Short mmCIF file of C-alpha atoms and ligand atoms in Angstrom, two decimals:
data_model
loop_
_atom_site.label_atom_id
_atom_site.label_comp_id
_atom_site.label_asym_id
_atom_site.label_seq_id
_atom_site.Cartn_x
_atom_site.Cartn_y
_atom_site.Cartn_z
CA MET W 1 -56.31 -89.87 53.65
CA ALA W 2 -55.99 -92.37 51.36
CA ASP W 3 -57.12 -94.93 53.49
CA ALA W 4 -60.51 -93.44 54.21
CA ASN W 5 -60.42 -92.91 50.09
CA SER W 6 -59.82 -96.78 49.35
CA LYS W 7 -62.74 -98.57 51.73
CA ILE W 8 -65.81 -97.41 50.11
CA GLU W 9 -68.86 -99.33 51.66
CA ARG W 10 -71.42 -100.50 49.20
CA GLY W 11 -75.27 -100.36 49.86
CA GLY W 12 -78.11 -98.47 49.31
CA VAL W 13 -81.49 -96.82 50.55
CA PHE W 14 -82.08 -100.16 52.86
CA SER W 15 -78.45 -99.99 55.08
CA PRO W 16 -79.00 -96.19 55.96
CA VAL W 17 -75.53 -95.14 58.49
CA SER W 18 -77.01 -91.79 59.12
CA THR W 19 -80.03 -89.87 60.99
CA PRO W 20 -82.04 -88.61 58.34
CA ALA W 21 -81.55 -91.31 56.53
CA HIS W 22 -82.96 -94.00 59.47
CA ASP W 23 -85.29 -91.89 60.53
CA ILE W 24 -86.56 -91.96 56.36
CA GLN W 25 -86.04 -95.75 56.76
CA THR W 26 -87.89 -96.54 59.35
CA VAL W 27 -90.87 -94.60 58.10
CA ALA W 28 -90.70 -96.30 54.97
CA LEU W 29 -90.69 -99.12 56.55
CA PHE W 30 -93.51 -98.54 58.46
CA VAL W 31 -95.49 -97.52 55.65
CA LEU W 32 -94.55 -100.98 53.32
CA ALA W 33 -95.80 -102.86 56.29
CA ILE W 34 -99.39 -101.69 56.46
CA ALA W 35 -99.48 -101.20 52.54
CA GLY W 36 -98.54 -105.04 52.72
CA ALA W 37 -101.43 -106.31 55.96
CA ILE W 38 -103.60 -103.81 53.84
CA PHE W 39 -102.66 -106.12 50.66
CA VAL W 40 -102.49 -109.59 52.23
CA ILE W 41 -106.16 -108.57 53.83
CA VAL W 42 -107.85 -107.83 50.89
CA ALA W 43 -105.65 -110.03 48.41
CA GLY W 44 -106.39 -112.76 50.39
CA LEU W 45 -110.89 -111.73 50.88
CA LEU W 46 -110.57 -111.85 46.85
CA LEU W 47 -109.00 -115.16 46.39
CA PHE W 48 -111.30 -116.80 49.59
CA ALA W 49 -114.54 -115.25 48.00
CA ALA W 50 -113.60 -116.33 44.40
CA VAL W 51 -112.60 -119.97 45.23
CA ARG W 52 -115.33 -120.32 47.85
CA TYR W 53 -118.32 -119.13 45.26
CA ARG W 54 -117.27 -119.87 42.47
CA ALA W 55 -119.59 -121.51 39.93
CA ARG W 56 -120.65 -125.07 40.45
CA ALA W 57 -121.74 -128.01 38.00
CA GLY W 58 -125.73 -128.28 39.81
CA ASP W 59 -125.77 -124.30 40.61
CA ASP W 60 -129.53 -122.75 39.79
CA ALA W 61 -128.14 -120.47 37.73
CA GLN W 62 -129.73 -117.78 40.06
CA GLU W 63 -128.22 -114.28 40.80
CA PRO W 64 -127.32 -114.28 45.18
CA ALA W 65 -129.45 -112.18 47.28
CA GLN W 66 -128.47 -108.61 46.39
CA VAL W 67 -127.30 -106.46 49.51
CA TYR W 68 -127.86 -102.42 49.74
CA GLY W 69 -127.36 -99.63 52.43
CA SER W 70 -125.72 -102.22 55.28
CA ASN W 71 -124.99 -98.83 57.48
CA PRO W 72 -122.25 -100.96 59.37
CA ILE W 73 -120.10 -102.32 56.26
CA GLU W 74 -120.40 -98.85 55.09
CA PHE W 75 -119.63 -97.59 58.58
CA ALA W 76 -116.36 -99.46 58.55
CA TRP W 77 -115.24 -99.55 55.32
CA THR W 78 -114.68 -95.45 55.71
CA VAL W 79 -113.89 -95.29 58.88
CA VAL W 80 -110.97 -97.66 59.41
CA PRO W 81 -109.28 -96.05 55.84
CA ILE W 82 -109.92 -92.54 57.63
CA LEU W 83 -107.97 -94.21 60.41
CA ILE W 84 -104.74 -95.70 58.66
CA VAL W 85 -104.66 -92.40 56.34
CA PHE W 86 -104.51 -90.30 59.93
CA VAL W 87 -101.78 -92.92 61.49
CA LEU W 88 -99.79 -92.33 58.39
CA ILE W 89 -100.19 -88.62 58.40
CA LEU W 90 -99.06 -88.27 61.49
CA VAL W 91 -95.98 -90.86 61.99
CA THR W 92 -94.69 -88.89 58.26
CA ALA W 93 -95.06 -85.99 59.93
CA ARG W 94 -93.23 -86.47 62.46
CA THR W 95 -90.30 -88.06 60.01
CA ILE W 96 -90.13 -84.78 57.87
CA TYR W 97 -90.29 -82.94 61.00
CA SER W 98 -87.31 -84.34 62.71
CA VAL W 99 -85.27 -84.75 58.80
CA GLN W 100 -86.01 -81.33 57.89
CA ALA W 101 -86.31 -78.89 60.92
CA ALA W 102 -83.58 -80.40 62.66
CA ALA W 103 -82.14 -78.13 65.27
CA LYS W 104 -78.59 -77.31 64.36
CA PRO W 105 -76.11 -78.60 67.44
CA SER W 106 -73.04 -76.08 68.26
CA GLY W 107 -70.26 -78.57 67.15
CA ALA W 108 -71.91 -79.09 64.02
CA ILE W 109 -69.95 -78.93 60.49
CA ASN W 110 -70.77 -76.17 58.43
CA VAL W 111 -70.44 -76.53 54.41
CA THR W 112 -71.78 -74.87 51.10
CA VAL W 113 -72.18 -77.28 48.90
CA ILE W 114 -72.55 -75.65 44.66
CA GLY W 115 -73.65 -77.63 42.23
CA HIS W 116 -72.04 -76.91 38.91
CA GLN W 117 -71.99 -78.77 35.23
CA TRP W 118 -71.17 -81.24 36.14
CA TRP W 119 -69.01 -81.36 39.52
CA TRP W 120 -69.73 -80.31 43.11
CA GLU W 121 -67.95 -77.37 44.47
CA ILE W 122 -67.50 -77.89 48.67
CA ARG W 123 -66.60 -75.37 50.70
CA TYR W 124 -65.94 -75.00 54.49
CA PRO W 125 -66.56 -71.06 55.66
CA ASP W 126 -65.90 -71.41 59.14
CA LEU W 127 -62.64 -73.76 57.99
CA GLY W 128 -61.20 -71.74 55.20
CA ILE W 129 -61.38 -75.06 53.08
CA VAL W 130 -62.36 -75.20 49.56
CA THR W 131 -62.17 -78.48 47.81
CA ALA W 132 -64.59 -80.73 45.13
CA ASN W 133 -66.12 -83.59 44.94
CA GLU W 134 -65.17 -85.52 47.98
CA LEU W 135 -66.81 -83.75 50.75
CA HIS W 136 -64.73 -85.22 54.11
CA VAL W 137 -67.05 -85.21 57.01
CA PRO W 138 -66.53 -86.60 60.79
CA VAL W 139 -68.08 -89.09 62.60
CA SER W 140 -70.90 -89.12 64.75
CA ASP W 141 -70.37 -91.67 67.29
CA LYS W 142 -70.48 -92.61 70.99
CA ARG W 143 -67.89 -90.27 71.19
CA GLY W 144 -70.36 -87.38 70.10
CA SER W 145 -72.64 -86.19 67.41
CA THR W 146 -71.14 -83.91 65.23
CA PRO W 147 -73.84 -83.70 62.25
CA THR W 148 -72.72 -81.33 58.93
CA PHE W 149 -75.28 -78.76 57.85
CA LEU W 150 -75.35 -78.45 54.26
CA ARG W 151 -76.37 -75.75 52.44
CA LEU W 152 -77.20 -76.47 48.66
CA GLU W 153 -76.54 -73.80 46.04
CA SER W 154 -76.19 -74.22 42.26
CA ALA W 155 -74.33 -72.24 39.77
CA ASP W 156 -76.23 -72.88 36.43
CA VAL W 157 -79.08 -75.16 36.52
CA ALA W 158 -81.04 -77.76 38.63
CA HIS W 159 -78.83 -80.52 40.52
CA SER W 160 -79.73 -83.05 43.11
CA PHE W 161 -77.67 -84.28 45.70
CA TRP W 162 -78.27 -87.56 46.62
CA VAL W 163 -76.00 -90.15 48.50
CA PRO W 164 -78.62 -92.89 49.82
CA ARG W 165 -76.97 -94.30 52.62
CA LEU W 166 -76.86 -90.69 54.24
CA ALA W 167 -80.06 -88.53 53.44
CA GLY W 168 -82.72 -88.19 51.16
CA LYS W 169 -82.42 -86.70 47.73
CA THR W 170 -82.34 -82.57 48.33
CA ASP W 171 -82.51 -80.53 44.70
CA LEU W 172 -79.76 -77.72 44.41
CA ILE W 173 -81.63 -74.39 42.48
CA PRO W 174 -80.28 -71.29 40.98
CA ASN W 175 -80.83 -68.29 43.02
CA LYS W 176 -82.43 -69.96 45.65
CA HIS W 177 -80.65 -72.15 48.76
CA ASN W 178 -81.93 -75.64 50.06
CA ASP W 179 -80.47 -76.92 53.79
CA MET W 180 -79.96 -80.24 54.63
CA TRP W 181 -78.13 -82.40 57.24
CA ILE W 182 -76.22 -85.44 57.60
CA GLU W 183 -74.72 -87.33 60.54
CA PRO W 184 -72.98 -90.60 59.60
CA HIS W 185 -72.78 -92.95 62.52
CA LYS W 186 -69.61 -95.11 60.63
CA ALA W 187 -66.67 -94.26 59.54
CA GLY W 188 -65.85 -95.51 55.36
CA THR W 189 -66.15 -93.52 52.31
CA TYR W 190 -70.31 -93.74 50.61
CA LEU W 191 -71.28 -92.81 47.32
CA GLY W 192 -73.40 -90.89 45.47
CA GLN W 193 -74.80 -88.53 42.77
CA CYS W 194 -76.41 -86.08 40.85
CA ALA W 195 -80.14 -87.22 40.89
CA GLU W 196 -81.41 -84.10 38.84
CA PHE W 197 -80.98 -84.44 35.05
CA CYS W 198 -78.10 -81.14 34.58
CA GLY W 199 -77.05 -81.70 30.99
CA THR W 200 -74.81 -84.25 28.82
CA GLU W 201 -72.52 -85.16 31.52
CA HIS W 202 -75.54 -85.41 34.34
CA ALA W 203 -74.04 -89.37 34.77
CA LEU W 204 -70.83 -88.48 35.59
CA MET W 205 -71.37 -86.04 38.69
CA LEU W 206 -70.52 -88.40 41.48
CA ILE W 207 -70.10 -87.27 45.04
CA ARG W 208 -67.93 -89.57 47.54
CA VAL W 209 -68.55 -88.61 51.30
CA VAL W 210 -65.27 -89.43 53.31
CA VAL W 211 -66.49 -90.16 57.06
CA HIS W 212 -63.52 -90.01 58.71
CA PRO W 213 -62.98 -90.86 63.02
CA PRO W 214 -62.52 -87.46 64.44
CA ASP W 215 -58.27 -87.40 64.92
CA GLU W 216 -57.89 -88.33 61.23
CA TRP W 217 -60.50 -85.91 60.56
CA GLN W 218 -58.94 -83.11 62.25
CA ARG W 219 -55.59 -83.73 60.19
CA TRP W 220 -57.62 -83.69 56.90
CA VAL W 221 -58.60 -80.19 58.17
CA ALA W 222 -55.18 -79.35 58.66
CA ALA W 223 -53.83 -80.25 55.38
CA GLN W 224 -56.51 -78.72 53.62
CA GLN W 225 -55.88 -75.74 55.33
CA GLN W 226 -52.65 -75.16 54.00
CA SER W 227 -51.15 -73.50 50.86
CA ALA W 228 -50.52 -74.59 48.16
CA SER W 229 -46.66 -76.71 48.20
CA ALA W 230 -44.29 -74.29 46.55
CA ASP W 231 -41.91 -76.96 45.19
CA THR W 232 -39.26 -75.31 43.65
CA SER W 233 -38.99 -78.86 41.14
CA VAL W 234 -41.65 -77.84 39.86
CA ALA W 235 -41.69 -74.31 38.98
CA ARG W 236 -42.09 -74.55 35.19
CA GLY W 237 -44.79 -76.31 35.45
CA ARG W 238 -46.59 -73.96 37.74
CA GLN W 239 -45.18 -71.27 35.08
CA VAL W 240 -46.40 -73.34 32.10
CA MET W 241 -49.87 -73.29 34.54
CA GLU W 242 -49.97 -69.65 35.38
CA SER W 243 -49.58 -68.72 32.19
CA ASN W 244 -52.24 -70.49 30.35
CA ALA W 245 -56.06 -70.37 30.53
CA CYS W 246 -55.87 -72.81 33.55
CA VAL W 247 -55.85 -69.94 35.88
CA ASN W 248 -59.48 -68.14 34.75
CA CYS W 249 -61.14 -71.67 35.80
CA HIS W 250 -58.65 -72.47 39.22
CA VAL W 251 -58.01 -71.61 42.11
CA VAL W 252 -54.64 -72.81 43.49
CA ARG W 253 -54.28 -71.08 46.92
CA GLY W 254 -50.68 -69.05 46.64
CA THR W 255 -50.50 -68.75 42.68
CA ASN W 256 -52.21 -66.67 40.35
CA ALA W 257 -54.74 -69.26 39.78
CA ASN W 258 -57.88 -67.66 40.95
CA GLY W 259 -61.24 -68.51 39.19
CA ARG W 260 -64.21 -69.76 40.31
CA PHE W 261 -65.84 -71.65 37.55
CA GLY W 262 -63.70 -75.24 37.67
CA PRO W 263 -62.80 -77.27 40.89
CA ASP W 264 -60.42 -76.16 43.14
CA LEU W 265 -56.87 -77.17 42.63
CA THR W 266 -55.16 -76.21 45.79
CA HIS W 267 -54.82 -79.70 46.98
CA LEU W 268 -55.63 -81.72 44.33
CA MET W 269 -54.09 -85.06 44.94
CA SER W 270 -55.78 -85.42 48.39
CA ARG W 271 -58.81 -86.40 46.07
CA GLY W 272 -59.34 -90.28 44.96
CA THR W 273 -60.72 -89.18 41.60
CA ILE W 274 -61.06 -86.59 39.09
CA GLY W 275 -63.95 -85.00 36.66
CA ALA W 276 -66.38 -85.68 39.68
CA GLY W 277 -65.27 -89.23 39.90
CA ALA W 278 -65.02 -90.08 36.45
CA ALA W 279 -61.37 -91.27 36.55
CA THR W 280 -59.76 -92.69 39.55
CA ASN W 281 -56.48 -90.16 40.13
CA THR W 282 -53.44 -91.49 38.79
CA LEU W 283 -51.22 -89.59 36.89
CA GLU W 284 -51.91 -90.85 32.94
CA HIS W 285 -55.70 -90.15 34.31
CA LEU W 286 -54.42 -86.87 35.04
CA LYS W 287 -52.66 -86.76 31.96
CA THR W 288 -55.26 -87.73 29.60
CA TRP W 289 -57.50 -85.13 31.59
CA VAL W 290 -55.44 -82.37 30.89
CA GLU W 291 -54.47 -82.60 27.16
CA ASP W 292 -58.54 -83.36 26.52
CA PRO W 293 -60.73 -83.93 28.98
CA SER W 294 -63.67 -85.39 26.59
CA VAL W 295 -61.82 -88.35 26.39
CA ILE W 296 -62.95 -89.02 29.32
CA LYS W 297 -65.84 -87.07 30.40
CA PRO W 298 -67.32 -86.32 26.91
CA GLY W 299 -68.87 -82.87 26.93
CA ALA W 300 -67.35 -81.65 30.25
CA LEU W 301 -66.98 -77.88 30.15
CA MET W 302 -63.37 -77.60 30.37
CA PRO W 303 -61.31 -77.39 26.87
CA ALA W 304 -58.92 -79.75 25.06
CA MET W 305 -55.52 -77.23 26.52
CA ASN W 306 -53.72 -77.92 23.45
CA LEU W 307 -50.11 -78.00 25.15
CA ARG W 308 -46.86 -79.27 23.75
CA GLN W 309 -45.77 -82.24 25.22
CA GLU W 310 -42.95 -81.08 27.15
CA ASP W 311 -45.42 -78.39 28.89
CA LEU W 312 -48.12 -80.47 29.58
CA ASN W 313 -46.11 -83.10 31.10
CA ASP W 314 -44.48 -80.15 33.36
CA VAL W 315 -47.87 -79.14 33.80
CA VAL W 316 -48.63 -82.99 35.20
CA ALA W 317 -45.97 -82.92 37.49
CA TYR W 318 -46.58 -79.17 39.03
CA LEU W 319 -50.41 -81.04 39.76
CA ALA W 320 -48.31 -83.76 41.18
CA THR W 321 -47.68 -81.94 44.08
CA LEU W 322 -50.53 -80.13 44.65
CA ARG W 323 -51.14 -82.88 47.79
CU1 LIG V 401 -76.22 -82.50 38.19
CU2 LIG V 401 -77.76 -84.42 37.49
#
């Protein structure tokens, strides 16, 4: 999976790679073109009038003839804007309908995304997979369409899911769910972030979407469905983890760690970053994180674990086996 993770695709809203983002760009450019044409016409007439009828030496200093109540002119500047606005309403409504009321095809992937302060819980209810901060989906190309439908929820405050190249923003609201979908046409890793202020670490609530070719997607699913590795050489680190508060907030499937407050760590090392994108997932960063998360992400709700150096090293060695 490291391959797909390392190919980060740059670009923003002007280079969409997913069906809803394309639709939104099309309507945005259409509206921009009409607004641009209106601007050019109005500014052009204004400029023409200002130059052509400017005060000149030898003018008689009289007001020009004043025209009131010209029916043709009143009619034109009422009807034309109404027609323009009507066209904009129709085009916009059609796009809203195609983006928000899209029927879910049978091959669609279902994902529940739950916003937390300050990370993303990602659950695949049909596949039995739980992960965090890095959403993996299959690509939709000429081999077939496999859009991903996201059910957005919040565990605490309002967040907003935004990956600019894939779709518009959608809020995650407590005690309610919102729906959105993506259909990426190009494999690669796309960056996004929480787009609704949600507290101290709002700015470090990053998300990445890894879009896989079909075979790579199948391998990712199979790997994530496995239980946590049970490497006996790191048994002591696992024991330290299981006898500390880690288990109250984290899940490692196959151990007594079954908390839901923090990210599922069963396949922690399959992720490219930790702390919702705050740092790359290296052993050095992991060690710093477990020792005191606020060094990397001030305000993070995970407390400093205050482990003895030996325990810290063993826990990190254990975490490093969770592939
Ligand atoms: Cu979550 Cu801002």
